[in-house]
Amino acid sequence: MHSRRQTRAITVRNLQIGGGAPVSVQSMAKCPTTDIDGVLEQTRAMASAGCDIVRVAVPDEAAVRALKTIVKESPIPVVADIHFDFRLALGSIAAGVDAVRINPGNMKRDAHLRAVADAALAAGIPIRIGINSGSLERSLLKKYGGPTADAMAESALSCAEKFERWGFTNIKLSLKSHDVQQTVAAYRKVADACDYPLHLGITATGSGLEATLKSAIGIGALLLDGIGDTIRVSLSSSPVDEVEVGVAIVKLLGLRPHGVEFVACPTCGRCKVDLLSYLPAVKERLSGLDADITVAVMGCVVNGPGEAKQADIGIAFSDDDVASLFRKGKRYASGPAREMLEQLVNDARRLGRTR
Ligand code: SF4
């Protein structure tokens, strides 16, 4: 992985984004913001799943009125998502939100943008300049012949430049499209052109495996480049599903403590044991272990001993229902497969408690 891109730090309530802070995970509440109990219930569930920031839609004055209680009771920072009407941003800031997101594609007048920047400056909160390929300024669509990565980058950077001219630099940027390659290209351009922290996401991905993969590929590619300070996985699914995928992405890239990480072979015709049922059983039994360790569960002598030696602890099966256990690169026990599996679980728990 490339070293992390050096970015300015911004603070959303008590959470630092950028400036070397851990990559945070965020999501959106999916019930009407006027349903205060519903928003708070979703937010608490998201926070329990590892979410660092919640964003809520603010489409009207009724939503603005709900914000005060939501902000007061939310366990994590609250961002108001504003489109079209700058007065909703001003109302949200007055209600005490921790940040606002605006979309320069639908908030076009400089006087309106400046009013929001001035209010955010006075309140000491950041603004996300959130570009979507589906709502770019007409002038940019014309200039670039469509919602290209260049058009998205210019939209974000020209809005940031305006804010800078008005003395406001408490900014993060996002540039989302449903197209993975276009999104990645847009973020890379902006990453080269400024040092503002970046909020990563692929938008309108849909649901299921394809949607999850789109986010994992797009966000993962950028994070591997060292680009990205906070992420949101967009799924046509529950916010907790979004958070779980987001947390998995940052954990698997080593950007957050990963807990128990399993290294397991896919099995093939050489495998003589029922690894496909052993693995979920081991996972289940180690699910409560709160420690960063890797546990290898490997099917045969081809790659088993090698992978198991590289893990913190591992088991490699061989023919005739026999297995060996490995720790710190060395084989330390051999015996019947079921006995060795039992010992693996007990030894992994013991190892986890020492971490
Ligand atoms: S470790 Fe052995 S059983 Fe597992 S996939 Fe490789 S060759 Fe097949």
Coordinates of C-alpha atoms and ligand atoms in Angstrom, one line a residue:
M1 CA 0.0 0.0 0.0
H2 CA 1.2 3.5 -0.8
S3 CA 1.8 5.8 2.2
R4 CA -1.3 7.8 3.1
R5 CA -1.8 11.1 1.2
Q6 CA -0.9 14.1 3.5
T7 CA -4.1 16.0 4.0
R8 CA -5.3 18.8 6.2
A9 CA -7.2 17.8 9.3
I10 CA -10.8 18.8 9.9
T11 CA -12.9 17.9 12.9
V12 CA -16.5 16.7 12.9
R13 CA -17.6 17.0 16.5
N14 CA -14.8 15.2 18.2
L15 CA -13.7 13.1 15.2
Q16 CA -10.7 14.1 13.2
I17 CA -10.8 13.4 9.5
G18 CA -7.6 13.7 7.5
G19 CA -4.2 14.8 8.9
G20 CA -3.2 11.2 9.5
A21 CA -6.3 10.2 11.4
P22 CA -7.6 6.7 11.0
V23 CA -10.0 6.3 8.0
S24 CA -13.5 6.7 9.4
V25 CA -16.7 5.0 8.2
Q26 CA -20.0 6.8 7.7
S27 CA -23.5 6.1 6.5
M28 CA -26.9 7.8 6.1
A29 CA -30.0 7.3 8.1
K30 CA -32.7 6.0 5.7
C31 CA -35.9 7.1 7.4
P32 CA -37.4 10.6 7.2
T33 CA -35.4 12.9 9.3
T34 CA -38.7 14.1 10.9
D35 CA -39.0 10.5 12.4
I36 CA -36.6 11.4 15.2
D37 CA -36.9 8.1 17.0
G38 CA -36.3 6.2 13.8
V39 CA -33.2 8.2 12.9
L40 CA -31.8 7.7 16.4
E41 CA -32.6 4.0 16.4
Q42 CA -30.8 3.6 13.1
T43 CA -27.9 5.7 14.3
R44 CA -27.4 3.7 17.4
A45 CA -27.4 0.5 15.4
M46 CA -24.9 2.0 12.9
A47 CA -22.7 3.1 15.8
S48 CA -22.7 -0.4 17.3
A49 CA -21.7 -1.8 13.9
G50 CA -18.7 0.6 13.8
C51 CA -20.0 3.7 12.2
D52 CA -18.2 7.0 13.0
I53 CA -20.5 9.6 11.4
V54 CA -24.2 9.7 10.5
R55 CA -25.6 11.9 7.7
V56 CA -29.2 12.8 7.6
A57 CA -31.2 14.2 4.7
V58 CA -32.6 17.7 5.2
P59 CA -35.1 18.3 2.4
D60 CA -37.3 20.9 4.2
E61 CA -37.9 23.0 7.3
A62 CA -39.6 20.2 9.1
A63 CA -36.3 18.2 8.9
V64 CA -34.4 21.2 10.1
R65 CA -36.6 21.3 13.2
A66 CA -35.9 17.7 14.0
L67 CA -32.1 18.2 13.9
K68 CA -31.6 19.7 17.4
T69 CA -32.8 16.6 19.2
I70 CA -31.0 14.3 16.8
V71 CA -27.7 16.1 17.2
K72 CA -28.2 16.2 21.0
E73 CA -28.9 12.4 21.3
S74 CA -26.8 10.9 18.6
P75 CA -23.8 9.0 19.9
I76 CA -21.8 10.0 16.8
P77 CA -21.4 13.2 14.8
V78 CA -24.3 14.3 12.6
V79 CA -23.9 15.7 9.1
A80 CA -26.8 17.6 7.4
D81 CA -27.2 16.7 3.8
I82 CA -28.4 19.7 1.9
H83 CA -29.4 20.2 -1.8
F84 CA -30.9 23.1 -3.6
D85 CA -31.8 25.5 -0.8
F86 CA -29.0 27.2 1.1
R87 CA -31.5 28.3 3.8
L88 CA -31.8 24.7 4.9
A89 CA -28.0 24.7 5.4
L90 CA -28.2 27.8 7.5
G91 CA -31.0 26.4 9.5
S92 CA -29.1 23.1 10.1
I93 CA -26.0 25.0 11.2
A94 CA -28.1 27.0 13.6
A95 CA -29.6 23.7 14.9
G96 CA -26.1 22.6 15.9
V97 CA -25.2 20.0 13.3
D98 CA -21.5 18.9 13.3
A99 CA -21.0 19.4 9.6
V100 CA -23.0 20.1 6.4
R101 CA -22.8 18.6 3.0
I102 CA -23.6 20.8 0.1
N103 CA -23.8 20.0 -3.7
P104 CA -22.5 22.8 -5.9
G105 CA -24.3 21.2 -8.8
N106 CA -27.6 22.4 -7.3
M107 CA -26.5 25.3 -5.1
K108 CA -25.1 27.5 -7.7
R109 CA -25.3 31.1 -6.6
D110 CA -22.1 32.5 -5.1
A111 CA -24.1 34.6 -2.6
H112 CA -25.8 31.4 -1.3
L113 CA -22.6 29.4 -1.1
R114 CA -20.9 32.3 0.7
A115 CA -23.7 32.6 3.2
V116 CA -23.3 28.9 4.1
A117 CA -19.5 29.2 4.3
D118 CA -19.8 32.3 6.6
A119 CA -22.3 30.5 8.9
A120 CA -20.1 27.3 9.0
L121 CA -17.0 29.5 9.8
A122 CA -18.9 31.2 12.6
A123 CA -20.1 27.8 14.0
G124 CA -16.6 26.3 13.6
I125 CA -17.9 23.3 11.6
P126 CA -16.7 21.8 8.3
I127 CA -18.5 21.6 4.9
R128 CA -18.3 18.7 2.6
I129 CA -18.4 19.8 -1.0
G130 CA -20.2 16.7 -2.4
I131 CA -20.1 16.3 -6.1
N132 CA -22.4 13.7 -7.8
S133 CA -22.0 12.9 -11.5
G134 CA -25.8 12.9 -11.7
S135 CA -26.1 16.6 -10.7
L136 CA -23.2 18.4 -12.2
E137 CA -23.4 22.1 -13.3
R138 CA -24.7 22.4 -16.8
S139 CA -21.8 24.5 -17.8
L140 CA -19.4 21.7 -16.9
L141 CA -21.5 19.1 -18.7
K142 CA -21.3 21.3 -21.8
K143 CA -17.6 22.0 -21.4
Y144 CA -16.6 18.3 -21.0
G145 CA -19.3 16.7 -23.1
G146 CA -20.8 14.9 -20.1
P147 CA -20.2 14.0 -16.5
T148 CA -16.6 13.0 -16.9
A149 CA -13.9 12.7 -14.2
D150 CA -12.5 16.1 -15.3
A151 CA -15.9 17.7 -15.0
M152 CA -16.4 16.3 -11.5
A153 CA -12.9 17.4 -10.4
E154 CA -13.4 20.9 -11.8
S155 CA -16.7 21.2 -10.0
A156 CA -15.2 20.3 -6.6
L157 CA -12.1 22.3 -7.0
S158 CA -13.7 25.5 -8.3
C159 CA -16.2 25.4 -5.3
A160 CA -13.3 24.9 -2.9
E161 CA -11.4 27.8 -4.5
K162 CA -14.4 30.1 -4.0
F163 CA -14.6 29.0 -0.3
E164 CA -10.9 29.8 0.0
R165 CA -11.4 33.2 -1.4
W166 CA -14.0 33.8 1.2
G167 CA -11.6 32.7 3.9
F168 CA -13.2 29.2 4.5
T169 CA -10.9 26.2 4.3
N170 CA -12.6 23.8 6.7
I171 CA -13.5 21.6 3.8
K172 CA -13.6 18.0 2.7
L173 CA -14.4 16.8 -0.8
S174 CA -16.3 14.0 -2.5
L175 CA -16.8 13.0 -6.1
K176 CA -19.2 10.2 -6.6
S177 CA -20.4 8.4 -9.6
H178 CA -22.0 5.0 -10.2
D179 CA -19.1 4.2 -12.5
V180 CA -16.1 2.8 -10.6
Q181 CA -13.4 3.8 -13.1
Q182 CA -14.8 7.3 -13.4
T183 CA -15.0 7.8 -9.7
V184 CA -11.5 6.6 -9.1
A185 CA -10.2 8.8 -11.9
A186 CA -12.0 11.9 -10.4
Y187 CA -10.6 11.3 -6.9
R188 CA -7.1 10.8 -8.3
K189 CA -7.2 14.1 -10.1
V190 CA -8.5 16.0 -7.0
A191 CA -5.9 14.2 -4.8
D192 CA -3.1 15.5 -7.0
A193 CA -4.5 19.1 -7.1
C194 CA -5.2 19.8 -3.4
D195 CA -4.6 18.6 0.2
Y196 CA -8.2 18.6 1.4
P197 CA -9.4 15.4 3.0
L198 CA -11.5 13.2 0.8
H199 CA -14.7 11.4 1.5
L200 CA -14.7 8.3 -0.7
G201 CA -17.8 6.6 -2.1
I202 CA -19.3 5.0 -5.2
T203 CA -22.9 6.1 -5.5
A204 CA -26.1 4.4 -6.7
T205 CA -24.4 0.9 -6.7
G206 CA -27.7 -1.0 -6.1
S207 CA -27.7 -4.0 -3.8
G208 CA -26.2 -7.4 -3.3
L209 CA -22.9 -8.8 -4.4
E210 CA -22.4 -6.5 -7.4
A211 CA -23.0 -3.4 -5.3
T212 CA -20.7 -4.5 -2.6
L213 CA -18.0 -5.3 -5.1
K214 CA -18.3 -1.9 -6.8
S215 CA -17.6 -0.2 -3.5
A216 CA -14.9 -2.6 -2.4
I217 CA -13.1 -2.2 -5.8
G218 CA -13.5 1.6 -6.1
I219 CA -12.9 2.6 -2.5
G220 CA -10.3 -0.2 -2.1
A221 CA -8.3 1.0 -5.1
L222 CA -8.1 4.5 -3.8
L223 CA -7.2 3.5 -0.2
L224 CA -4.5 1.3 -1.6
D225 CA -3.2 4.4 -3.4
G226 CA -3.1 6.2 0.0
I227 CA -6.1 8.3 -1.0
G228 CA -9.1 8.8 1.2
D229 CA -9.8 9.9 4.8
T230 CA -13.4 8.8 5.3
I231 CA -15.6 6.4 3.4
R232 CA -19.3 5.7 2.8
V233 CA -20.5 2.5 1.1
S234 CA -23.8 3.2 -0.6
L235 CA -26.1 0.2 -0.9
S236 CA -29.8 -0.1 -1.6
S237 CA -30.0 -1.8 1.8
S238 CA -30.0 -1.0 5.5
P239 CA -27.5 1.5 6.8
V240 CA -26.0 -1.2 9.1
D241 CA -25.2 -3.3 5.9
E242 CA -23.4 -0.2 4.5
V243 CA -21.4 0.2 7.7
E244 CA -20.5 -3.5 7.9
V245 CA -19.1 -3.4 4.4
G246 CA -17.3 -0.1 5.0
V247 CA -15.8 -1.4 8.2
A248 CA -14.7 -4.6 6.5
I249 CA -13.0 -2.7 3.7
V250 CA -10.9 -0.6 6.1
K251 CA -10.2 -3.6 8.4
L252 CA -9.1 -5.8 5.5
L253 CA -6.7 -3.1 4.3
G254 CA -5.2 -2.9 7.7
L255 CA -6.5 0.7 8.3
R256 CA -8.4 -0.3 11.4
P257 CA -7.8 -3.0 14.0
H258 CA -9.1 -6.0 12.2
G259 CA -10.0 -8.4 15.0
V260 CA -9.6 -12.0 14.1
E261 CA -8.7 -12.4 10.5
F262 CA -9.0 -15.8 8.9
V263 CA -6.7 -17.2 6.2
A264 CA -8.4 -20.2 4.8
C265 CA -8.0 -22.2 1.6
P266 CA -10.9 -22.6 -0.9
T267 CA -10.4 -26.4 -0.8
C268 CA -9.9 -28.5 -3.9
G269 CA -9.8 -32.2 -4.8
R270 CA -6.7 -32.7 -2.6
C271 CA -8.6 -31.8 0.6
K272 CA -9.4 -34.9 2.6
V273 CA -11.3 -33.2 5.5
D274 CA -14.6 -31.4 5.7
L275 CA -12.9 -27.9 5.8
L276 CA -16.0 -26.1 4.5
S277 CA -17.9 -27.0 7.8
Y278 CA -14.8 -26.8 10.1
L279 CA -14.1 -23.1 9.0
P280 CA -17.5 -21.6 10.0
A281 CA -17.4 -23.6 13.3
V282 CA -14.0 -22.1 14.1
K283 CA -15.2 -18.6 13.1
E284 CA -18.2 -18.9 15.2
R285 CA -16.3 -20.0 18.3
L286 CA -13.7 -17.2 17.9
S287 CA -16.3 -14.5 17.0
G288 CA -16.2 -12.9 20.5
L289 CA -12.4 -12.6 20.6
D290 CA -11.4 -9.0 20.7
A291 CA -7.8 -9.2 19.4
D292 CA -5.9 -8.5 16.2
I293 CA -4.7 -12.0 15.3
T294 CA -4.6 -14.0 12.0
V295 CA -5.9 -17.6 12.2
A296 CA -5.1 -20.0 9.3
V297 CA -7.3 -22.9 8.5
M298 CA -5.8 -24.8 5.6
G299 CA -6.8 -28.0 3.8
C300 CA -3.7 -29.9 2.9
V301 CA 0.1 -30.0 2.8
V302 CA 0.5 -28.1 -0.4
N303 CA 0.0 -24.6 1.0
G304 CA -1.2 -25.5 4.5
P305 CA 2.0 -25.5 6.5
G306 CA 3.3 -22.4 4.7
E307 CA 0.2 -20.3 5.3
A308 CA -0.3 -21.6 8.8
K309 CA 3.3 -20.6 9.6
Q310 CA 2.8 -17.1 8.4
A311 CA -0.4 -16.6 10.5
D312 CA -0.3 -15.9 14.3
I313 CA -1.7 -19.4 14.7
G314 CA -2.9 -22.0 12.2
I315 CA -3.9 -25.5 11.5
A316 CA -3.0 -27.5 8.4
F317 CA -4.7 -30.7 7.7
S318 CA -3.1 -33.7 6.0
D319 CA -4.3 -37.0 4.8
D320 CA -6.1 -39.5 7.0
D321 CA -7.8 -36.9 9.3
V322 CA -4.5 -35.8 10.8
A323 CA -3.6 -32.1 11.4
S324 CA -0.7 -30.0 12.6
L325 CA -0.8 -26.7 14.6
F326 CA 1.6 -23.8 13.9
R327 CA 2.5 -20.8 15.9
K328 CA 5.3 -18.2 15.4
G329 CA 6.3 -20.1 12.2
K330 CA 6.8 -23.4 13.9
R331 CA 4.8 -26.7 14.1
Y332 CA 4.0 -27.2 17.8
A333 CA 1.4 -30.1 17.8
S334 CA 0.1 -32.9 15.6
G335 CA -2.7 -35.3 16.0
P336 CA -6.3 -36.3 15.1
A337 CA -8.0 -33.5 13.2
R338 CA -10.9 -32.9 15.6
E339 CA -8.6 -32.8 18.6
M340 CA -6.3 -30.3 16.8
L341 CA -9.3 -28.2 15.9
E342 CA -10.3 -28.0 19.5
Q343 CA -6.8 -27.1 20.6
L344 CA -6.6 -24.4 17.8
V345 CA -9.7 -22.7 19.2
N346 CA -8.4 -22.8 22.8
D347 CA -4.9 -21.7 21.9
A348 CA -6.2 -18.9 19.7
R349 CA -8.3 -17.6 22.6
R350 CA -5.3 -17.8 24.9
L351 CA -3.2 -15.9 22.3
G352 CA -5.9 -13.3 21.9
R353 CA -6.1 -12.6 25.6
T354 CA -2.3 -11.8 25.6
R355 CA -2.6 -9.2 22.8
Ligands
SF4_1 S1 -4.3 -25.9 0.5 FE1 -4.5 -28.0 -0.4 S2 -6.7 -28.4 -0.2 FE2 -6.5 -26.2 0.1 S3 -6.8 -25.4 -2.0 FE3 -4.6 -25.6 -1.7 S4 -4.1 -27.6 -2.5 FE4 -6.4 -27.5 -2.2

